[in-house]
Amino acid sequence: MSVGVVTEQSLTLDIDFRLESGRILKPLTQVYETYGTLNADGSNAILVAHAWTGSAHLAGKSSQEDSKLGWWDAIVGPGRLLDTDRYFIICPNVIGSCYGSTGPASINPKTTKRYNLTFPVITIRDMVRAQALLLDHLGINKLVTVLGGSMGGMQALEWGTQFPDRVASVIALATTPAPSPMAISLNAVARWAIFNDPDWKKGEYRKNPKDGLALARGIGHIAFLSDESMQSKFGRRYSAKDGIFDFFGKFEVERYLNYNGYNFVDRFDANSFLYLAKALDLYDVALGYESLSEALDQVKSPVQLFAFTSDWLYPPHYTEEMFKTLKSLGKDVEYHLIPSPYGHDAFLLEHETFTPQVKSFLERVSRR
Amino acid sequence: MSVGVVTEQSLTLDIDFRLESGRILKPLTQVYETYGTLNADGSNAILVAHAWTGSAHLAGKSSQEDSKLGWWDAIVGPGRLLDTDRYFIICPNVIGSCYGSTGPASINPKTTKRYNLTFPVITIRDMVRAQALLLDHLGINKLVTVLGGSMGGMQALEWGTQFPDRVASVIALATTPAPSPMAISLNAVARWAIFNDPDWKKGEYRKNPKDGLALARGIGHIAFLSDESMQSKFGRRYSAKDGIFDFFGKFEVERYLNYNGYNFVDRFDANSFLYLAKALDLYDVALGYESLSEALDQVKSPVQLFAFTSDWLYPPHYTEEMFKTLKSLGKDVEYHLIPSPYGHDAFLLEHETFTPQVKSFLERVSRR
């Protein structure tokens, strides 16, 4: 069952929030949604961390008329994997995003103008440190688990290493301890596409730079899919409307990238896209530690890791490296390699492939 | 030993060259280089087919002062794999290119202006049919072999299937019977990058649209490399000149893509890039046949196929499919899977990995 109509909440803290870069963010606003009821001792909370272009709208509808469900609705609700009859689920929008939390499109109170490129570069660690303040506000000392895929998985890893006493478990899907140069390259050309757009105006646009942002998203889509999923979805089919020998004729896969790219322009801010791409590229769970091993040695809770066979953006061997490291440190860690043709997107498209394992893991850690 | 100083040659045929699209190209110019001496009966010729942004300048120097050698110099010359003491080597620039053969930057004699987008869409088959006319002109009835990698490999396949009586053997490296939707997608976003550049002006530019073309090439570079080669070449190293928290700070791999992208603008025409990308995407050895099997059944000569383990642009399984099909048709075919971390570029970077096999293959087919 779905959670029904949900109202977005917001917390603004008028504090000097010091970022990893040393710069200060003030005030700090975080938009979030919650589902279920927090119990008296605040011990039934789960945090779900969203990916790059996600939002706090994890589950349910925003209004009775809303036809679109939250981005991971399938796993949240009464009787679902994240059972709202039992757990209190929180999904915060990350800082740097454009869905309500403080980001480059927010107004800088000092100038009364949008931050745009004066917004500080933020890190995944900054996002998670902001979320910890949100938990303080909600009266939650320790989470049952923190769960997320892709950039959400990075946040889960940061929770496990930076706040080991505040999580009873960590679940990270389709993620990496640090993006590879291949993953960085794909973000680099996506950035470049926006930088090339004269409508971007070094971030001082009034309207999203659509051609650049659409192309950037098109590049992203390639990274999220796989050769296999593209083969079964599009093959080499050519648009029926175009002539094979038309210079501008398109393959179906090309139309798909175009269509989705331009759709994206209506729902995401170009500067936020750039700041979050930067946060992704800079992500390194071992930042500030001597080694991956030293970083992962901070973890005190059980960890469950998932990778998907056809994910070439964050290939399974990077997750396996974390698994082996945690194992060698004697940590309580599970690793599941899920066979899937859906590439990086598998974690969103095929929740049934990991639901049973997450369910057992949650049962197990709840018994501890 | 290198072949030394080489002079480019050119053949212009004032004929109606009918393309696969039905459109006519007139006149038809092909620039080419040759190395070694054609024997009396024209039976010692080898054609080397270049890839996307290659040229006729396969080997040697263009002048005594030239510090740069041809693009595959390492395998051409006295005593080298393609031994110029024995063979007569021909390397034609493909039509559609910008290195002398008729392409979108050529002058349309009807309008006395550059073709630009009025240039017809061409196919790999068109390129090869033009090359056959060049052989007629040179007095070569049958080639000892035709050899090429990537788009050059597609040309080799077309020689084998379209002119089975004119080739004594075929050698195709790092290629595919038809690009996958993943490969098409990568070209699609590269095209998109050029279309987005206001300086492209729908092909009517006076100066190459540099930002778009550089980005297009940057995207190409990603496809030509591999996660493994990027890891060993760049890892996650950050530019020493940039601050980690600078919005425009770059990883080394990002600088590399930028640098090579902008360098490319000086040496390749944007419209040619687009027309050749189109030819690549449209390529299908089975076009006009019922199946891959029917297409490959045209082949009468021995075929040697090479794929490289880390080539994710044209992954080995596509070459394996051709190998199995040829094998099941009872053809004389060899397949070599070369372990390499260099991705698609391996065929250019690691000639020593396939030289021995090509050498034996040539010995074998020469004895027939």
XYZ file of C-alpha atoms in Angstrom:
736
model
C 0.000 0.000 0.000
C 1.202 3.489 -0.788
C 1.538 6.102 1.922
C -1.033 8.376 0.271
C -0.805 12.150 0.332
C 2.329 13.517 1.929
C 3.236 17.040 2.885
C 6.754 18.293 2.450
C 8.375 19.706 5.585
C 11.201 22.136 5.984
C 13.786 23.008 8.610
C 15.779 26.198 8.498
C 18.652 26.550 10.940
C 20.094 30.002 11.377
C 23.542 28.704 12.151
C 27.007 28.973 10.678
C 27.159 25.652 8.911
C 30.848 25.116 8.172
C 31.448 23.096 5.038
C 34.351 20.765 4.235
C 35.753 23.572 2.103
C 35.897 25.820 5.175
C 33.175 28.052 3.798
C 30.030 28.869 5.769
C 26.447 28.278 4.732
C 23.894 30.386 6.631
C 21.048 29.831 6.963
C 20.808 26.111 6.275
C 17.482 24.927 4.941
C 16.568 21.307 4.474
C 13.361 20.115 2.942
C 12.266 16.609 3.863
C 9.364 14.214 3.890
C 8.500 11.674 6.559
C 6.296 8.607 6.468
C 5.024 6.576 9.410
C 5.249 7.584 13.053
C 8.302 8.121 15.188
C 8.032 6.047 18.346
C 8.453 7.484 21.822
C 12.141 6.786 22.177
C 12.909 7.729 18.573
C 14.308 4.307 17.851
C 12.386 3.343 14.700
C 13.751 5.867 12.206
C 15.179 5.051 8.796
C 16.792 7.618 6.540
C 16.560 7.167 2.791
C 19.128 9.153 0.826
C 18.335 10.190 -2.729
C 20.525 10.189 -5.817
C 21.793 13.062 -7.992
C 18.540 14.438 -9.341
C 16.224 12.986 -6.726
C 14.210 14.859 -4.131
C 12.653 14.498 -0.693
C 9.555 13.134 -2.401
C 10.404 9.500 -1.851
C 6.901 8.077 -1.639
C 3.223 8.844 -1.974
C 1.557 11.731 -3.742
C 2.007 15.446 -3.185
C -1.751 16.000 -3.493
C -4.878 13.942 -4.020
C -4.778 14.887 -7.728
C -1.101 14.045 -8.138
C -0.795 11.183 -10.622
C 2.910 10.649 -10.053
C 4.253 8.761 -7.071
C 7.465 9.472 -5.185
C 10.719 8.245 -6.735
C 10.988 5.029 -4.696
C 7.349 4.608 -3.722
C 7.467 0.884 -4.402
C 9.477 0.161 -1.268
C 7.767 2.550 1.188
C 4.361 2.076 2.808
C 2.329 -0.185 5.066
C 3.509 -3.748 4.514
C 6.228 -2.699 2.100
C 9.981 -3.158 2.514
C 10.247 0.054 4.530
C 7.075 -0.638 6.467
C 5.497 2.587 7.667
C 3.439 0.639 10.219
C 6.729 -0.094 11.902
C 9.282 2.472 10.853
C 9.462 6.222 10.664
C 11.003 7.022 7.292
C 12.781 10.301 6.580
C 13.899 11.458 3.185
C 15.779 14.760 3.162
C 16.571 16.693 0.005
C 20.350 17.137 -0.099
C 21.915 20.551 0.179
C 23.046 21.768 -3.239
C 19.862 20.414 -4.827
C 17.104 22.536 -6.333
C 14.169 20.915 -4.555
C 13.962 23.164 -1.528
C 17.138 22.604 0.453
C 19.780 25.310 0.301
C 21.446 25.249 -3.091
C 22.872 27.515 -5.787
C 19.394 28.716 -6.738
C 18.657 29.792 -3.144
C 18.753 33.432 -2.176
C 21.958 34.495 -0.481
C 20.664 36.654 2.379
C 23.831 38.769 2.245
C 23.198 39.863 -1.331
C 19.462 39.124 -1.585
C 20.299 37.498 -4.921
C 20.576 33.881 -5.980
C 23.895 32.333 -5.052
C 24.530 30.912 -8.517
C 28.296 30.337 -8.783
C 28.994 32.121 -5.502
C 27.498 29.033 -3.872
C 30.247 27.038 -2.184
C 31.344 23.667 -3.541
C 29.775 21.067 -1.277
C 30.608 17.452 -0.592
C 28.654 14.326 0.192
C 30.031 14.618 3.709
C 28.503 18.102 3.974
C 25.129 16.711 2.917
C 25.266 14.071 5.608
C 26.455 16.466 8.312
C 23.443 18.651 7.478
C 21.182 15.594 7.747
C 22.591 14.880 11.219
C 21.352 18.309 12.303
C 17.932 17.421 10.934
C 17.928 14.247 13.050
C 18.840 16.310 16.122
C 15.842 18.492 15.391
C 13.565 15.461 14.990
C 14.832 13.947 18.245
C 16.440 10.941 16.630
C 19.693 9.808 18.119
C 20.230 6.641 16.151
C 18.848 5.382 12.843
C 17.725 1.786 12.308
C 19.350 2.103 8.942
C 20.346 4.553 6.274
C 19.675 3.333 2.798
C 20.434 4.739 -0.628
C 21.603 4.011 -4.148
C 24.207 5.791 -6.261
C 24.773 9.212 -4.619
C 22.368 7.938 -1.959
C 24.754 5.040 -1.382
C 27.613 7.477 -0.891
C 25.559 9.219 1.787
C 24.916 5.853 3.430
C 28.673 5.187 3.460
C 29.307 8.612 4.997
C 26.724 7.922 7.690
C 28.495 4.675 8.483
C 31.965 6.212 8.658
C 31.300 9.751 9.941
C 28.465 8.974 12.356
C 29.136 5.364 13.336
C 27.263 5.770 16.640
C 24.168 7.155 15.017
C 23.395 4.262 12.651
C 22.463 0.709 13.620
C 23.108 -0.357 10.024
C 24.022 0.900 6.570
C 22.636 -0.220 3.196
C 24.368 1.059 0.074
C 23.349 0.140 -3.463
C 24.977 0.779 -6.848
C 27.622 3.021 -5.399
C 31.369 3.397 -5.128
C 33.918 4.362 -2.470
C 35.117 6.989 -4.964
C 34.074 7.488 -8.588
C 36.529 6.139 -11.123
C 38.144 8.368 -13.751
C 35.606 6.920 -16.227
C 32.724 8.123 -14.035
C 34.449 11.496 -13.581
C 34.903 11.757 -17.358
C 31.228 11.246 -17.991
C 30.394 14.020 -15.524
C 33.143 16.151 -17.052
C 31.604 16.070 -20.518
C 28.137 16.661 -19.035
C 29.501 19.766 -17.262
C 31.228 20.843 -20.446
C 27.909 20.642 -22.322
C 26.403 23.173 -19.888
C 29.490 25.403 -19.885
C 29.261 25.506 -23.707
C 25.694 26.767 -23.657
C 25.701 30.567 -24.093
C 22.420 30.656 -22.157
C 24.213 29.354 -19.083
C 25.967 32.757 -18.689
C 28.404 31.460 -16.088
C 25.465 30.487 -13.938
C 23.719 33.871 -14.115
C 20.828 32.677 -16.281
C 17.215 33.525 -15.717
C 15.979 30.518 -17.640
C 17.667 27.138 -17.519
C 20.202 26.774 -20.366
C 18.140 24.139 -22.092
C 20.320 22.785 -24.880
C 23.323 22.342 -22.633
C 21.381 20.887 -19.729
C 19.434 18.513 -21.982
C 22.668 17.252 -23.526
C 24.245 16.879 -20.084
C 21.281 14.755 -19.042
C 21.493 12.784 -22.291
C 25.086 11.910 -21.459
C 23.976 10.935 -17.964
C 21.339 8.618 -19.377
C 23.953 6.713 -21.337
C 25.879 6.168 -18.120
C 22.752 4.990 -16.303
C 21.808 2.424 -18.950
C 23.743 -0.505 -20.372
C 24.456 -1.854 -23.826
C 22.218 -4.781 -22.927
C 19.259 -2.688 -21.783
C 19.587 -0.424 -24.824
C 19.674 -3.494 -27.073
C 16.428 -4.834 -25.689
C 14.710 -1.454 -25.468
C 15.837 0.120 -28.758
C 18.179 -2.136 -30.681
C 19.192 -0.379 -33.889
C 15.626 0.711 -34.671
C 15.459 3.858 -36.726
C 12.798 6.487 -36.201
C 9.862 5.667 -38.467
C 9.379 9.383 -39.120
C 12.893 9.916 -40.458
C 14.591 8.808 -43.636
C 17.647 6.603 -43.225
C 19.671 8.989 -45.369
C 18.373 12.205 -43.781
C 21.238 14.084 -42.215
C 19.120 14.772 -39.133
C 17.477 11.327 -39.125
C 17.585 9.642 -35.742
C 17.818 6.196 -34.265
C 15.199 5.460 -31.626
C 17.819 5.469 -28.886
C 18.883 8.930 -30.024
C 15.292 10.196 -29.879
C 14.983 8.763 -26.387
C 18.080 10.604 -25.178
C 16.846 13.835 -26.746
C 13.347 13.488 -25.383
C 14.476 12.709 -21.857
C 17.149 15.368 -21.979
C 14.721 18.142 -22.851
C 12.148 16.868 -20.342
C 14.766 17.151 -17.638
C 15.199 20.879 -18.287
C 11.732 21.487 -16.839
C 12.499 19.762 -13.594
C 16.096 20.432 -12.628
C 18.270 23.492 -12.229
C 21.485 23.590 -14.276
C 23.617 25.020 -11.470
C 22.362 22.401 -9.014
C 23.200 19.764 -11.595
C 26.750 21.122 -11.763
C 27.229 21.386 -7.988
C 25.971 17.880 -7.402
C 28.118 16.526 -10.259
C 31.070 18.130 -8.506
C 30.085 16.569 -5.168
C 29.867 13.170 -6.872
C 33.275 13.502 -8.523
C 34.944 14.699 -5.332
C 33.429 11.882 -3.333
C 35.973 9.676 -1.648
C 34.984 7.784 1.475
C 38.691 7.770 2.367
C 39.098 11.546 2.179
C 40.989 12.608 5.294
C 42.105 9.039 6.064
C 45.307 7.228 5.242
C 43.504 4.561 3.282
C 40.187 3.028 2.379
C 40.814 0.561 5.170
C 41.294 3.274 7.777
C 38.121 5.018 6.574
C 36.007 1.878 6.646
C 37.421 0.950 10.029
C 35.302 3.799 11.440
C 32.183 1.739 10.755
C 30.599 0.165 13.839
C 27.367 -1.178 12.388
C 26.494 -3.997 10.021
C 26.771 -2.982 6.382
C 24.900 -4.380 3.409
C 26.262 -3.683 -0.073
C 24.606 -4.264 -3.447
C 26.083 -4.002 -6.912
C 24.451 -4.730 -10.258
C 26.268 -6.748 -12.902
C 25.637 -4.380 -15.827
C 26.358 -1.171 -13.901
C 29.338 0.238 -15.818
C 29.172 3.655 -14.128
C 30.029 2.230 -10.708
C 31.128 -1.276 -11.675
C 30.712 -4.064 -9.091
C 34.452 -4.441 -8.504
C 34.538 -1.119 -6.652
C 31.847 -2.342 -4.280
C 33.686 -5.653 -3.973
C 36.767 -3.722 -2.898
C 34.780 -2.178 -0.040
C 33.328 -5.530 0.857
C 36.747 -7.189 1.029
C 38.158 -4.316 3.027
C 35.309 -4.378 5.551
C 35.584 -8.150 5.739
C 39.314 -8.010 6.387
C 38.633 -5.489 9.156
C 36.326 -8.040 10.758
C 33.221 -5.948 10.178
C 29.721 -7.368 9.861
C 29.225 -6.964 6.112
C 27.099 -8.565 3.411
C 27.621 -8.183 -0.297
C 25.088 -9.064 -2.971
C 25.895 -8.941 -6.656
C 22.573 -8.726 -8.462
C 22.430 -10.037 -12.015
C 20.661 -7.343 -14.004
C 20.669 -5.998 -17.546
C 19.510 -2.526 -16.441
C 22.863 -0.910 -15.746
C 23.224 1.677 -13.017
C 19.471 2.351 -13.048
C 18.792 -1.205 -11.869
C 18.567 -0.117 -8.223
C 15.555 2.045 -9.093
C 13.981 -0.231 -11.673
C 14.340 -3.620 -10.058
C 13.641 -3.214 -6.366
C 12.316 -6.788 -6.255
C 15.853 -8.049 -6.901
C 17.113 -6.782 -3.553
C 13.961 -6.493 -1.425
C 14.264 -9.993 0.131
C 17.890 -9.476 1.128
C 17.224 -6.028 2.607
C 14.218 -7.436 4.471
C 16.286 -10.206 6.090
C 19.102 -7.791 6.829
C 16.721 -5.398 8.589
C 15.222 -8.291 10.578
C 18.691 -9.403 11.574
C 19.957 -5.978 12.639
C 16.682 -5.243 14.458
C 17.263 -8.331 16.625
C 20.707 -7.192 17.730
C 62.474 1.074 -40.968
C 60.103 3.858 -41.843
C 59.153 4.582 -45.437
C 60.620 8.086 -45.284
C 59.108 11.047 -47.127
C 55.855 10.301 -48.899
C 53.884 12.386 -51.327
C 50.133 12.383 -51.240
C 48.427 11.505 -54.502
C 44.974 12.294 -55.765
C 42.511 10.861 -58.253
C 39.522 12.807 -59.485
C 36.949 10.939 -61.527
C 34.450 13.039 -63.427
C 31.740 10.429 -63.173
C 28.275 10.152 -61.707
C 29.118 8.242 -58.551
C 25.804 6.889 -57.338
C 25.638 6.553 -53.566
C 23.663 4.039 -51.498
C 21.187 6.846 -50.847
C 20.553 7.168 -54.584
C 22.199 10.564 -54.695
C 25.034 11.355 -57.099
C 28.499 12.602 -56.225
C 30.320 14.284 -59.095
C 33.207 14.674 -59.383
C 34.656 12.066 -57.049
C 38.053 12.884 -55.616
C 40.108 10.474 -53.555
C 43.389 11.366 -51.950
C 45.698 8.469 -51.176
C 49.232 7.512 -50.324
C 51.152 4.482 -51.525
C 54.274 2.804 -50.181
C 56.428 0.181 -51.913
C 56.207 -0.799 -55.559
C 53.354 -2.436 -57.402
C 54.588 -5.524 -59.213
C 54.016 -6.163 -62.903
C 50.824 -8.134 -62.516
C 49.455 -5.928 -59.748
C 49.278 -8.851 -57.377
C 51.127 -7.475 -54.343
C 48.761 -4.713 -53.218
C 47.394 -4.238 -49.730
C 44.798 -1.648 -48.844
C 44.825 -0.141 -45.356
C 41.567 1.510 -44.360
C 41.625 4.321 -41.825
C 39.298 5.034 -38.921
C 36.916 7.948 -38.284
C 39.368 10.837 -38.043
C 42.278 9.205 -39.846
C 43.749 10.195 -43.177
C 45.648 8.800 -46.156
C 48.861 9.573 -44.286
C 49.352 6.081 -42.965
C 53.136 6.025 -42.786
C 56.295 8.072 -43.180
C 56.678 11.830 -43.175
C 55.046 14.411 -45.381
C 58.327 16.308 -45.706
C 61.929 15.986 -44.540
C 61.153 18.469 -41.748
C 57.966 16.710 -40.647
C 58.429 15.482 -37.089
C 55.212 13.486 -37.015
C 54.900 10.076 -38.596
C 51.811 8.640 -40.289
C 49.049 7.270 -38.059
C 50.085 3.599 -38.294
C 53.723 4.050 -39.278
C 54.824 1.321 -36.887
C 53.487 -1.445 -39.109
C 54.493 -0.104 -42.546
C 57.983 -0.082 -44.046
C 60.872 -2.284 -45.119
C 60.942 -5.308 -42.834
C 57.809 -4.256 -40.981
C 54.509 -6.109 -40.803
C 53.317 -4.555 -44.052
C 56.720 -4.949 -45.712
C 57.187 -2.362 -48.428
C 60.007 -4.444 -49.928
C 57.359 -6.974 -50.768
C 53.977 -5.274 -50.825
C 52.508 -2.215 -52.427
C 50.483 -0.492 -49.734
C 47.641 1.876 -50.517
C 45.879 4.065 -47.991
C 42.978 6.089 -49.362
C 41.285 8.894 -47.476
C 37.594 7.998 -47.241
C 34.980 10.086 -48.973
C 33.200 12.296 -46.458
C 36.477 13.063 -44.720
C 38.196 16.448 -44.668
C 41.660 15.299 -45.698
C 41.374 15.762 -49.438
C 38.768 13.264 -50.618
C 35.343 14.620 -51.540
C 33.495 15.597 -48.384
C 31.141 18.223 -46.978
C 33.905 20.855 -47.030
C 34.552 20.263 -50.744
C 33.280 22.715 -53.326
C 30.085 21.649 -55.023
C 30.815 22.489 -58.683
C 27.130 23.194 -59.286
C 27.019 25.980 -56.729
C 30.757 26.806 -56.500
C 30.200 26.782 -52.717
C 31.069 24.255 -50.045
C 28.600 21.424 -49.834
C 28.171 21.702 -46.068
C 24.833 20.075 -45.217
C 23.865 19.712 -48.874
C 26.477 16.953 -48.970
C 24.744 13.585 -49.245
C 24.764 11.125 -46.364
C 27.337 8.490 -47.247
C 27.861 4.951 -46.033
C 30.829 2.727 -45.411
C 29.762 0.813 -48.502
C 30.019 4.026 -50.533
C 33.557 4.571 -49.238
C 34.578 1.101 -50.323
C 32.900 1.358 -53.717
C 34.882 4.544 -54.319
C 38.066 2.721 -53.293
C 37.307 0.014 -55.858
C 37.400 2.691 -58.559
C 40.760 3.804 -57.236
C 42.057 0.230 -57.580
C 40.766 0.124 -61.161
C 42.748 3.270 -61.844
C 45.876 1.789 -60.267
C 45.508 -1.413 -62.269
C 44.902 -3.640 -59.269
C 42.375 -6.373 -59.754
C 42.802 -8.191 -56.474
C 44.228 -7.176 -53.112
C 46.470 -9.435 -51.041
C 44.539 -8.132 -48.091
C 42.526 -5.229 -46.835
C 43.238 -4.325 -43.269
C 41.737 -1.823 -40.883
C 40.586 -1.133 -37.333
C 37.329 0.405 -36.113
C 35.766 2.211 -39.118
C 38.702 0.740 -41.068
C 37.541 -2.695 -39.974
C 34.055 -1.954 -41.292
C 35.618 -1.099 -44.657
C 37.528 -4.387 -44.547
C 34.247 -6.237 -43.926
C 32.621 -4.424 -46.824
C 35.517 -5.371 -49.102
C 35.052 -8.987 -48.086
C 31.300 -9.010 -48.655
C 30.818 -6.543 -51.524
C 33.947 -7.345 -53.534
C 34.660 -10.948 -52.597
C 36.573 -11.546 -55.845
C 38.848 -8.594 -55.368
C 40.338 -9.543 -51.991
C 42.518 -12.566 -51.237
C 41.958 -11.937 -47.526
C 40.367 -9.597 -45.026
C 41.736 -8.413 -41.669
C 39.386 -6.484 -39.386
C 40.336 -5.199 -35.944
C 38.289 -3.623 -33.150
C 35.171 -3.412 -35.233
C 31.569 -4.525 -35.319
C 29.092 -5.877 -37.859
C 26.833 -2.983 -36.828
C 27.302 -0.494 -33.988
C 25.258 -1.217 -30.902
C 22.743 1.277 -29.517
C 25.387 2.165 -26.903
C 27.862 3.090 -29.653
C 25.136 5.004 -31.503
C 24.269 6.854 -28.285
C 27.826 8.004 -27.821
C 27.867 9.368 -31.372
C 24.431 10.868 -30.804
C 25.584 12.989 -27.869
C 28.746 13.960 -29.774
C 26.584 15.158 -32.681
C 24.300 16.951 -30.241
C 27.299 18.818 -28.816
C 28.059 20.223 -32.279
C 24.403 20.982 -33.068
C 24.231 22.942 -29.792
C 27.146 25.171 -30.763
C 25.787 28.453 -32.183
C 28.997 28.737 -34.217
C 28.050 25.599 -36.128
C 25.276 27.560 -37.917
C 23.680 24.417 -39.355
C 26.953 23.624 -41.046
C 27.411 27.038 -42.656
C 30.329 28.096 -40.457
C 33.468 29.766 -41.705
C 35.477 28.687 -38.680
C 35.064 25.305 -37.030
C 32.557 25.499 -34.132
C 35.245 24.908 -31.565
C 33.423 24.386 -28.274
C 30.972 21.922 -29.761
C 33.555 20.018 -31.781
C 35.990 19.848 -28.864
C 33.264 18.451 -26.620
C 32.230 15.966 -29.311
C 35.813 14.776 -29.473
C 36.009 14.660 -25.681
C 33.030 12.311 -25.663
C 34.719 10.239 -28.350
C 37.864 9.956 -26.256
C 35.890 8.440 -23.396
C 34.568 5.792 -25.770
C 38.060 5.061 -27.082
C 39.578 4.568 -23.625
C 38.647 2.209 -20.822
C 38.133 2.521 -17.088
C 41.315 0.489 -16.679
C 43.458 2.663 -18.950
C 42.104 5.820 -17.341
C 42.860 4.385 -13.907
C 46.497 3.756 -14.775
C 46.946 6.981 -16.733
C 45.061 9.433 -14.499
C 43.465 7.729 -11.540
C 41.632 10.340 -9.481
C 44.519 12.814 -9.638
C 43.412 16.385 -9.350
C 45.030 19.182 -11.321
C 47.850 20.615 -9.214
C 46.963 24.098 -10.453
C 43.380 23.947 -9.205
C 41.883 23.989 -5.746
C 39.824 20.948 -4.774
C 36.926 23.219 -3.856
C 37.173 25.505 -6.902
C 33.986 25.277 -8.893
C 36.023 25.096 -12.113
C 38.736 22.882 -10.638
C 39.515 19.861 -12.774
C 40.619 16.291 -12.401
C 43.566 15.334 -14.601
C 41.356 13.137 -16.759
C 39.066 16.116 -17.312
C 42.001 18.312 -18.375
C 43.098 15.593 -20.758
C 39.678 15.439 -22.418
C 39.588 19.222 -22.703
C 43.082 19.493 -24.062
C 42.618 16.796 -26.657
C 39.196 18.087 -27.579
C 40.431 21.581 -28.339
C 43.501 20.246 -30.177
C 41.203 18.279 -32.424
C 39.449 21.454 -33.596
C 42.626 22.452 -35.458
C 42.780 19.243 -37.398
C 39.277 18.095 -38.249
C 36.248 19.631 -39.860
C 33.015 19.589 -37.823
C 30.779 18.660 -40.756
C 33.088 15.807 -41.782
C 32.978 14.613 -38.187
C 29.173 14.568 -38.372
C 28.975 12.830 -41.752
C 31.419 10.144 -40.702
C 29.613 9.665 -37.371
C 26.464 9.111 -39.407
C 28.238 6.607 -41.675
C 29.440 4.746 -38.573
C 26.002 4.618 -36.984
C 24.314 3.487 -40.196
C 26.893 0.782 -40.739
C 25.424 -2.688 -40.943
C 27.274 -5.359 -42.852
C 23.898 -7.082 -43.291
C 22.192 -4.073 -44.899
C 20.340 -5.346 -47.944
C 20.608 -8.987 -46.822
C 18.164 -11.162 -44.940
C 20.590 -11.762 -42.116
C 24.141 -11.439 -40.903
C 24.651 -14.973 -42.112
C 23.513 -14.189 -45.648
C 25.761 -11.117 -45.711
C 28.826 -12.954 -44.464
C 28.139 -15.811 -46.851
C 29.263 -13.443 -49.631
C 32.825 -13.707 -48.343
C 35.130 -15.907 -50.437
C 38.483 -15.200 -48.832
C 40.046 -16.051 -45.493
C 39.100 -13.584 -42.756
C 41.057 -12.648 -39.661
C 39.235 -10.899 -36.825
C 40.672 -9.203 -33.754
C 38.890 -7.840 -30.716
C 40.365 -6.284 -27.582
C 39.118 -7.266 -24.149
C 38.621 -3.746 -22.773
C 37.011 -2.310 -25.919
C 33.591 -1.286 -24.647
C 32.716 0.731 -27.761
C 32.716 -2.347 -29.999
C 32.811 -5.101 -27.380
C 34.379 -8.462 -28.349
C 31.064 -10.319 -28.355
C 30.015 -8.545 -31.545
C 33.178 -9.745 -33.283
C 32.618 -13.193 -31.813
C 29.168 -13.218 -33.382
C 30.755 -12.640 -36.802
C 33.355 -15.282 -36.114
C 30.750 -17.873 -35.172
C 28.610 -17.004 -38.163
C 31.534 -17.269 -40.591
C 32.600 -20.502 -38.953
C 29.113 -21.990 -39.233
C 29.129 -21.033 -42.916
C 32.309 -23.069 -43.306
C 34.440 -20.011 -44.083
C 38.176 -19.803 -43.448
C 38.166 -17.529 -40.416
C 40.451 -16.806 -37.487
C 39.493 -14.903 -34.358
C 41.916 -13.477 -31.846
C 40.790 -11.899 -28.596
C 43.652 -9.717 -27.420
C 43.907 -9.030 -23.690
C 44.450 -5.302 -23.396
C 43.658 -2.530 -20.932
C 43.657 0.163 -23.659
C 40.038 -0.025 -24.751
C 39.065 0.651 -28.339
C 42.333 2.500 -28.961
C 44.296 -0.712 -28.367
C 44.469 -1.480 -32.077
C 46.450 1.721 -32.618
C 48.474 1.642 -29.428
C 49.450 -1.997 -29.183
C 50.300 -3.184 -32.670
C 52.776 -5.671 -31.204
C 49.853 -7.611 -29.709
C 48.537 -8.597 -33.141
C 51.575 -8.311 -35.416
C 52.639 -11.969 -35.078
C 49.151 -13.287 -35.873
C 48.723 -10.966 -38.862
C 52.192 -11.963 -40.095
C 51.362 -15.684 -40.017
C 47.969 -15.055 -41.555
C 49.527 -13.134 -44.446
C 52.110 -15.906 -44.941
C 49.346 -18.465 -44.982
C 47.070 -16.641 -47.409
C 50.042 -15.788 -49.652
C 50.780 -19.478 -50.050
C 47.257 -20.300 -51.254
